[in-house]
XYZ file of C-alpha atoms in Angstrom:
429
model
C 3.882 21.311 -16.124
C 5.934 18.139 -16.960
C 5.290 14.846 -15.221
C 7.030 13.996 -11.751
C 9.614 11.276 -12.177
C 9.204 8.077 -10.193
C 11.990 9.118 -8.283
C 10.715 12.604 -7.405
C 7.228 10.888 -6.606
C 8.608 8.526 -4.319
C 11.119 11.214 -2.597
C 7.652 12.919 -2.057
C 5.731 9.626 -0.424
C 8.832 8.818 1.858
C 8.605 12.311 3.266
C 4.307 11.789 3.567
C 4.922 8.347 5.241
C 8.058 9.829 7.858
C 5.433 12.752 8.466
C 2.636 10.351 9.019
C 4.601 7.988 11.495
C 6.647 11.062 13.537
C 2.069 12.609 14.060
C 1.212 9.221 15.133
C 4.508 8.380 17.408
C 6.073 5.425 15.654
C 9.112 7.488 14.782
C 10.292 9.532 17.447
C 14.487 10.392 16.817
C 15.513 12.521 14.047
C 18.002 9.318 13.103
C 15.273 7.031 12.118
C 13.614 10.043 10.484
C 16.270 10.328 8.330
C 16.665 6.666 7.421
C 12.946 6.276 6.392
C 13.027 9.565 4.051
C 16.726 8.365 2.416
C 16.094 4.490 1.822
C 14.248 3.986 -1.236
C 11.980 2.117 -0.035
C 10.306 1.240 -3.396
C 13.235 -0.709 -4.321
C 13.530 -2.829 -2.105
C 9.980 -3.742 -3.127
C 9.643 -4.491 -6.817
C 6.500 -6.413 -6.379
C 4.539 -3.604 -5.119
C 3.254 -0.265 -6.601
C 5.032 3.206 -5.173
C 1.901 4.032 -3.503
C 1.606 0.605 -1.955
C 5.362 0.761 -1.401
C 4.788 3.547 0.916
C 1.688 2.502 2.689
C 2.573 3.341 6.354
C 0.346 0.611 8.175
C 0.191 -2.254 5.246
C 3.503 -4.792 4.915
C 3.964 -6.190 1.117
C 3.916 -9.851 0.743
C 7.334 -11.038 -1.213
C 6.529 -14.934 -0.773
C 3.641 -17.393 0.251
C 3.495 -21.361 0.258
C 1.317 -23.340 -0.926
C -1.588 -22.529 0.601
C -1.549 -18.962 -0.106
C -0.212 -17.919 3.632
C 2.620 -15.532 3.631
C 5.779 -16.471 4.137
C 8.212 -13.550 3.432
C 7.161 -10.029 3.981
C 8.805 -6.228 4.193
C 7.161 -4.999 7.265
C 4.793 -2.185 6.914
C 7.198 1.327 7.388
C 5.083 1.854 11.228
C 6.342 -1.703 12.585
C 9.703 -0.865 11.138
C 9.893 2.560 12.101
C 9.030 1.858 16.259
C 11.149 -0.997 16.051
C 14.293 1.085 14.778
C 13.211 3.493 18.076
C 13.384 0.201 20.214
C 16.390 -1.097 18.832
C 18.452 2.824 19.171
C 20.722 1.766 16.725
C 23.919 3.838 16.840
C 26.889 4.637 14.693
C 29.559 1.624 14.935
C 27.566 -1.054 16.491
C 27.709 -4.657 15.453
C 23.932 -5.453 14.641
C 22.034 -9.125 13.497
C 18.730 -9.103 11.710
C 16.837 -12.819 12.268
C 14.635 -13.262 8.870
C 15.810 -10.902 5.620
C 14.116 -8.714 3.471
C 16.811 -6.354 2.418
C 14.962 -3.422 2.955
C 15.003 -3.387 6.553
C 19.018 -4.392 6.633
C 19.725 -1.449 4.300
C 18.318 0.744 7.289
C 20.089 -1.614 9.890
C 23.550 -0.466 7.878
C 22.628 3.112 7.351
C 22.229 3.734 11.117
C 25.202 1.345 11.473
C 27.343 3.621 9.577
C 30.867 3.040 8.039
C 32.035 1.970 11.533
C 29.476 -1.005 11.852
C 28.353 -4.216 11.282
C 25.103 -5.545 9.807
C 24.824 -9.114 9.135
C 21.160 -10.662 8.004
C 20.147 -14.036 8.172
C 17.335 -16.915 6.930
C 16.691 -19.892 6.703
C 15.138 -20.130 3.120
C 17.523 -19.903 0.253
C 14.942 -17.717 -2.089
C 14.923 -14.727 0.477
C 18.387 -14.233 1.048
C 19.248 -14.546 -2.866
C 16.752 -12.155 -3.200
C 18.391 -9.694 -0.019
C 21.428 -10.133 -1.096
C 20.708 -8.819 -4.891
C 18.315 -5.778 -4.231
C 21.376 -4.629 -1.253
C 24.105 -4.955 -3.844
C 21.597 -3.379 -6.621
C 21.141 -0.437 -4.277
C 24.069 0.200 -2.740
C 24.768 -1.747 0.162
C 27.132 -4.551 -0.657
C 28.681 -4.584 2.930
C 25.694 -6.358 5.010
C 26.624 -9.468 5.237
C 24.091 -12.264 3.932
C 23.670 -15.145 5.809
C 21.713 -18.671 4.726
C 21.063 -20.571 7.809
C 18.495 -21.705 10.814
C 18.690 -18.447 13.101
C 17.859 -20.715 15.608
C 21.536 -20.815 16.411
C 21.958 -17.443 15.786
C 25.362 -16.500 13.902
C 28.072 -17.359 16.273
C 31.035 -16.740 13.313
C 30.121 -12.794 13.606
C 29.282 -12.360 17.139
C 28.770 -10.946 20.047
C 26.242 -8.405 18.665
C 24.806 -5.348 20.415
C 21.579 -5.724 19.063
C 19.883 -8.255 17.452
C 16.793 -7.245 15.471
C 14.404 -9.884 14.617
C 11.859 -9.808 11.813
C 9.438 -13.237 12.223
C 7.453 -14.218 14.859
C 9.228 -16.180 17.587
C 7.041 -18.246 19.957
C 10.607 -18.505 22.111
C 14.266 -17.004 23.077
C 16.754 -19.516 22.393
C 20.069 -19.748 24.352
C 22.122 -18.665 21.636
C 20.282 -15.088 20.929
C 20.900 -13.958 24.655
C 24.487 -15.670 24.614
C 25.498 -13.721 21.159
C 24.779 -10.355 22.958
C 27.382 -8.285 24.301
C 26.982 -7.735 28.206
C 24.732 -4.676 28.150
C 23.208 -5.709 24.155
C 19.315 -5.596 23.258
C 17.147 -8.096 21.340
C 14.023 -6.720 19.645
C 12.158 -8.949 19.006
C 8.263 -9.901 17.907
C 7.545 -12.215 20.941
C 4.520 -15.238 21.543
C 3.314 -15.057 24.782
C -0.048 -16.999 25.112
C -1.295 -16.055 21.793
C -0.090 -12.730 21.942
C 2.504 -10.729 19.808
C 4.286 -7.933 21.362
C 7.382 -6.454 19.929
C 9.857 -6.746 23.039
C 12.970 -4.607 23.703
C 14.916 -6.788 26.080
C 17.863 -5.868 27.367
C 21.062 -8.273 28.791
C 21.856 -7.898 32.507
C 23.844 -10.985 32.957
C 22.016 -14.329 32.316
C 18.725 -12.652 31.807
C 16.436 -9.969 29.831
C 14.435 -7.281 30.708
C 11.792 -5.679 28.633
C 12.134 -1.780 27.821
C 9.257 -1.303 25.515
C 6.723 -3.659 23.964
C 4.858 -2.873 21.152
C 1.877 -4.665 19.917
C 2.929 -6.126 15.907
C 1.930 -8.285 13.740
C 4.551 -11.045 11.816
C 5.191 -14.263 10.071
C 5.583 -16.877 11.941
C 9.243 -18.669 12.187
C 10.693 -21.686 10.984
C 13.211 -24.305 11.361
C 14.026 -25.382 14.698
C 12.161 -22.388 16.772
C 8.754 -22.720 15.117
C 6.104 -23.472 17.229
C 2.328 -24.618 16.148
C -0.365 -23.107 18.393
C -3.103 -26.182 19.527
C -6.803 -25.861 18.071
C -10.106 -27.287 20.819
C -12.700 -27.577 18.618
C -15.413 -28.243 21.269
C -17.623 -31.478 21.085
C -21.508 -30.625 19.496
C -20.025 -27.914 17.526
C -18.059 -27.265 14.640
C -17.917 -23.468 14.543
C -16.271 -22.813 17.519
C -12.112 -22.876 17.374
C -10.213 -21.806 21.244
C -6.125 -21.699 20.315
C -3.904 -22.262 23.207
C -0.789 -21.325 22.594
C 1.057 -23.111 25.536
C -0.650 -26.398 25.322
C -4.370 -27.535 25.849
C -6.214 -28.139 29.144
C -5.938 -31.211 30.948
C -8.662 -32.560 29.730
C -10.426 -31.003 26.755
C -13.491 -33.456 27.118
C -14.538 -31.893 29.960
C -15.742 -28.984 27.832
C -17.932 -31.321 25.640
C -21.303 -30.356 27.621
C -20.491 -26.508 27.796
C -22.139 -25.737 24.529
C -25.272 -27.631 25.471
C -26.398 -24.833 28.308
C -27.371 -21.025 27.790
C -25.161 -18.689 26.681
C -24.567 -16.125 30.472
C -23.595 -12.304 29.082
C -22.856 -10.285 31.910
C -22.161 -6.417 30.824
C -18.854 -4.783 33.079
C -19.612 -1.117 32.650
C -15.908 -0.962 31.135
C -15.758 1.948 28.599
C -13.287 2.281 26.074
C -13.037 4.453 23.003
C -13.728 3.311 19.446
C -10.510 3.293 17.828
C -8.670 3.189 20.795
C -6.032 -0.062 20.981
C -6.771 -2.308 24.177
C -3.374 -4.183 23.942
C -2.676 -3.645 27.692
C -6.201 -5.210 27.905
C -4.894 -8.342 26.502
C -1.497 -8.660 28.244
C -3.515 -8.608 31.388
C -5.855 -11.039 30.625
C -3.616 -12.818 28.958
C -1.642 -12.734 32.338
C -4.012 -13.501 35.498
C -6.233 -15.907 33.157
C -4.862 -19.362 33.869
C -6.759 -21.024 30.875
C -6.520 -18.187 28.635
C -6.795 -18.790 25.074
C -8.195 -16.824 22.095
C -11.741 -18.174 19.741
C -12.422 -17.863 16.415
C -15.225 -18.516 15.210
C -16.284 -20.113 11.501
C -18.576 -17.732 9.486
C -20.305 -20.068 7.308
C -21.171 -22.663 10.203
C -22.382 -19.527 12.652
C -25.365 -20.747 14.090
C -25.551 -18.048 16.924
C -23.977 -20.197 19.547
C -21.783 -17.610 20.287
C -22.250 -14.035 19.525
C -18.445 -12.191 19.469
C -17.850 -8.664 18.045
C -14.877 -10.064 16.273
C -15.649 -13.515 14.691
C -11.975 -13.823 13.676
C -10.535 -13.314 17.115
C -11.395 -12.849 20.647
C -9.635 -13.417 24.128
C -11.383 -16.279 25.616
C -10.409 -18.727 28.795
C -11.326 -21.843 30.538
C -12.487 -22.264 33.703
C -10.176 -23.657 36.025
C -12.223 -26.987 36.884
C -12.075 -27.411 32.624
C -15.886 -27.233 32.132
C -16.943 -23.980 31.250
C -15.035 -21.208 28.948
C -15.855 -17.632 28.509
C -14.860 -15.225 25.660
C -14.723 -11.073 26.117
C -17.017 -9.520 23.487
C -17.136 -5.604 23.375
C -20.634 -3.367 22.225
C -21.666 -0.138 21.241
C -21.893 1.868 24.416
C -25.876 2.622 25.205
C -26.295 6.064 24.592
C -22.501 7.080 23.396
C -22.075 6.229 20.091
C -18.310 6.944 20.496
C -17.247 4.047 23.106
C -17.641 0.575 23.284
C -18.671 -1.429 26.552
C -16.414 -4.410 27.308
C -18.628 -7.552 28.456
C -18.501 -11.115 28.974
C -20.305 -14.446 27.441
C -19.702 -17.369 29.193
C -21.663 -20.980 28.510
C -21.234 -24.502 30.689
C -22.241 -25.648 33.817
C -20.503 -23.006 35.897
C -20.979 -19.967 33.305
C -22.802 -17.633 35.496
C -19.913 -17.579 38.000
C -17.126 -17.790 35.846
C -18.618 -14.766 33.759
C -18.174 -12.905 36.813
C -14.516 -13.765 37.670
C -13.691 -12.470 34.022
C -15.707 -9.666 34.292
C -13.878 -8.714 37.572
C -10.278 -8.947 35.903
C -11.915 -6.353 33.774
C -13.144 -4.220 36.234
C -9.811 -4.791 37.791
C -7.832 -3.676 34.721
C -10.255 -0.733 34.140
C -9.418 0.785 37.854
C -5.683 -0.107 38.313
C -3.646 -0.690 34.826
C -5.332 0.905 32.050
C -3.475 4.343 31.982
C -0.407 2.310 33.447
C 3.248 1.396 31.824
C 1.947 -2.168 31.162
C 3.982 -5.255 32.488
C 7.384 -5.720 33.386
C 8.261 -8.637 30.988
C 11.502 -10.734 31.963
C 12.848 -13.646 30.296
C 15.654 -16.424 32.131
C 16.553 -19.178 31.156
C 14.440 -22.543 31.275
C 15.314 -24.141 34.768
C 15.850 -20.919 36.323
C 14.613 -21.570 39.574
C 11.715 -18.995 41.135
C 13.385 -17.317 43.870
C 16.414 -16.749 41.366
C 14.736 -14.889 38.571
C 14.350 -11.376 38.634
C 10.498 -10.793 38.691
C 7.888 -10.188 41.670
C 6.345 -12.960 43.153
C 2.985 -12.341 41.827
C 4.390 -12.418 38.310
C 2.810 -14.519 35.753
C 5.064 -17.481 34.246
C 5.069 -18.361 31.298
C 6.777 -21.944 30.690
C 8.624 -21.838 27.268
C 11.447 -24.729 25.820
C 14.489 -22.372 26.261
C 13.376 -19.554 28.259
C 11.102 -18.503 31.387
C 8.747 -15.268 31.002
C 7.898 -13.745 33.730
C 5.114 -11.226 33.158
C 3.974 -8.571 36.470
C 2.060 -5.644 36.874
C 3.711 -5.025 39.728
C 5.857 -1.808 40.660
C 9.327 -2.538 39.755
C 11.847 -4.062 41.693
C 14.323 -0.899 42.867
C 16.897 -2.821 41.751
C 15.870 -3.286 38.293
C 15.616 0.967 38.144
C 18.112 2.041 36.272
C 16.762 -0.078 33.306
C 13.674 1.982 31.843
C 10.332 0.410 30.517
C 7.613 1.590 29.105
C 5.280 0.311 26.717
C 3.071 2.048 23.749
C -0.117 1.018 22.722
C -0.423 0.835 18.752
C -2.161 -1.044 16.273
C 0.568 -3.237 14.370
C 0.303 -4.401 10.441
């Protein structure tokens, strides 16, 4: 039997990876089916081997700095795929991807069509050289390639109906809503306290509301909208690192005695299955937690202080007088070696009580949201005054430079209706 081509084995691994991601619900229309199996992917990524080209859940790296941190990525084919769904690119629509790869403009245009527009921007002159050749090596010399600070978006080819960006944005600037047509959609992989969420968010007016979120994983941005997260390294330990995402507490010294008193665990009784994402888990925390923040913890300076599941990352707040802070730490379920039970450790002066007030926002997400849509995510601009946005009036605010985001778990307005939301829980890359 003579050997397969390269071309015939990667026809074969595009059709494995599009049947992989249509069992496991990232691709879900027949037009984004048929994108993924066409667009060679493995051209668009030179640097990579055809069977790590067409890795469903791992991105490939095209640039780092320095430091060895990545830069400039193609997306893994599952965040690419469910974005495509949240995007519902259509045949003649005018479309703007925010940080370039090629790869994922190539499916931008193919969706497009004859009819439509894709223009792709970024800010760093080495990844849109490279865009621009591999498109016009493969057969797509009509997207337009674009050198500049997205932060502006790209007012010469505008209004767009959807904007599609590709790095993570801690913040919506004015000019992304403003370059949408009336009724347009932004996708886009969105920092809210520490958290990434792909958001589809569509224009009514002024504002944005969110029709799908999707938990992801990106680069961060740069240029004007990039936006450092802020590091507490408590005082009397170096191993401990809470990032706050939206600024730190008050006063971080109050939190210099908390690691000097016993560690409180309290366990919730909150099951979940191994395997199983807990992303609406987060969001919630993430949304009724006023000091909410997420620890990492340093491996070689572990000393036992602490004792998380996940050394690397785990949601964590302060207390709201600043003195204690508690992280959420799962274990093996006794007896049921297929869940986990969800607890909390908590360690200052007030640890025992503030334990408990995490541990209830579990208990409270266990009985009320975990099998729900998730929350109803709106964005308006900075300044827009409370009783004028478009969000219930338990809704959590989150207070950005350009932009207000309102997050609720609240039913939704009636007005708000005809717009639908949902959200999917998924592991991103």
């Amino acid at each position: 039997m003579p050997e397969k081509t390269e071309e015939t084995r990667a026809a074969e691994l595009r059709d494995q990876v599009v049947n992989e991601l249509i069992a496991d619900g990232a691709i879900t229309s027949d037009a984004v089916a048929d994108v993924l199996r066409t667009v060679p992917r493995h051209l668009f990524t030179p640097e990579a081997s055809l069977e790590d080209a067409y890795s469903a859940y791992n991105a490939v790296i095209t640039k780092r700095d320095g430091s060895g941190s990545a830069v400039s990525s193609v997306s893994a084919p599952q965040i690419q795929a469910f974005m495509l769904e949240q995007a519902g690119i259509r045949p003649g629509m005018r479309v703007l991807e925010i940080g370039s790869g090629g790869l994922n403009a190539a499916y931008l245009a193919t969706l497009a069509g004859g009819a439509g527009e894709v223009t792709t921007v970024d800010i760093d002159p080495e990844v849109t050289d490279r865009a621009s050749r591999l498109l016009k090596e493969n057969g797509y010399p009509q997207v337009r390639v674009v050198t500049a600070d997205a932060h502006q978006g790209v007012p010469d080819h505008a209004p767009y109906d959807r904007i599609i960006v590709t790095v993570g944005a801690w913040d919506i600037p004015p000019a992304w809503t403003n370059q949408l047509t009336e009724h347009g959609r932004i996708v886009v992989p969105l920092r809210m306290r520490g958290l990434m969420r792909s958001v589809a968010l569509q224009r009514v007016g002024d504002h944005l509301f969110s029709t799908s979120a999707r938990i992801c994983g990106f680069v961060p941005m740069q240029g004007a909208g990039a936006r450092e997260s802020r590091v507490l390294l408590p005082t009397g330990t170096d191993e401990i690192a809470l990032r706050f995402d939206d600024g730190l507490p008050t006063d971080p010294s109050l939190l210099d005695n908390a690691v000097r008193t016993p560690r409180v665990e309290i366990w919730t009784g909150v099951r979940v299955k191994r395997g199983v994402p807990v992303d609406s888990l987060q969001l919630y925390l993430a949304t009724v937690l006023p000091g909410f923040c997420t620890m990492a913890l340093e491996p070689a300076l572990d000393t036992g202080l602490v004792a998380p599941y996940n050394k690397r990352f785990s949601l964590a707040a302060v207390s709201g007088d600043g003195r204690d802070f508690a992280y959420v730490t799962p274990r093996p379920a006794i007896g049921d070696d297929t869940h986990f039970e969800y607890g909390v450790h908590a360690l200052g002066p007030g640890a025992t009580g503030f334990a408990e007030e995490v541990a209830e926002h579990l208990r409270d997400w266990d009985r009320d949201h975990r099998d729900g849509p998730g929350p109803r995510i709106t964005v308006h601009p900075a300044g827009t005054p409370d009783d004028r946005m478009s969000a219930p009036a338990d809704a959590r605010i989150i207070e950005k430079e350009h932009s207000r985001i309102a997050l609720s778990w609240s039913t939704v307005p009636a007005a708000d209706q005809d717009i639908p939301h949902h959200t999917t829980e998924e592991e991103g890359e």
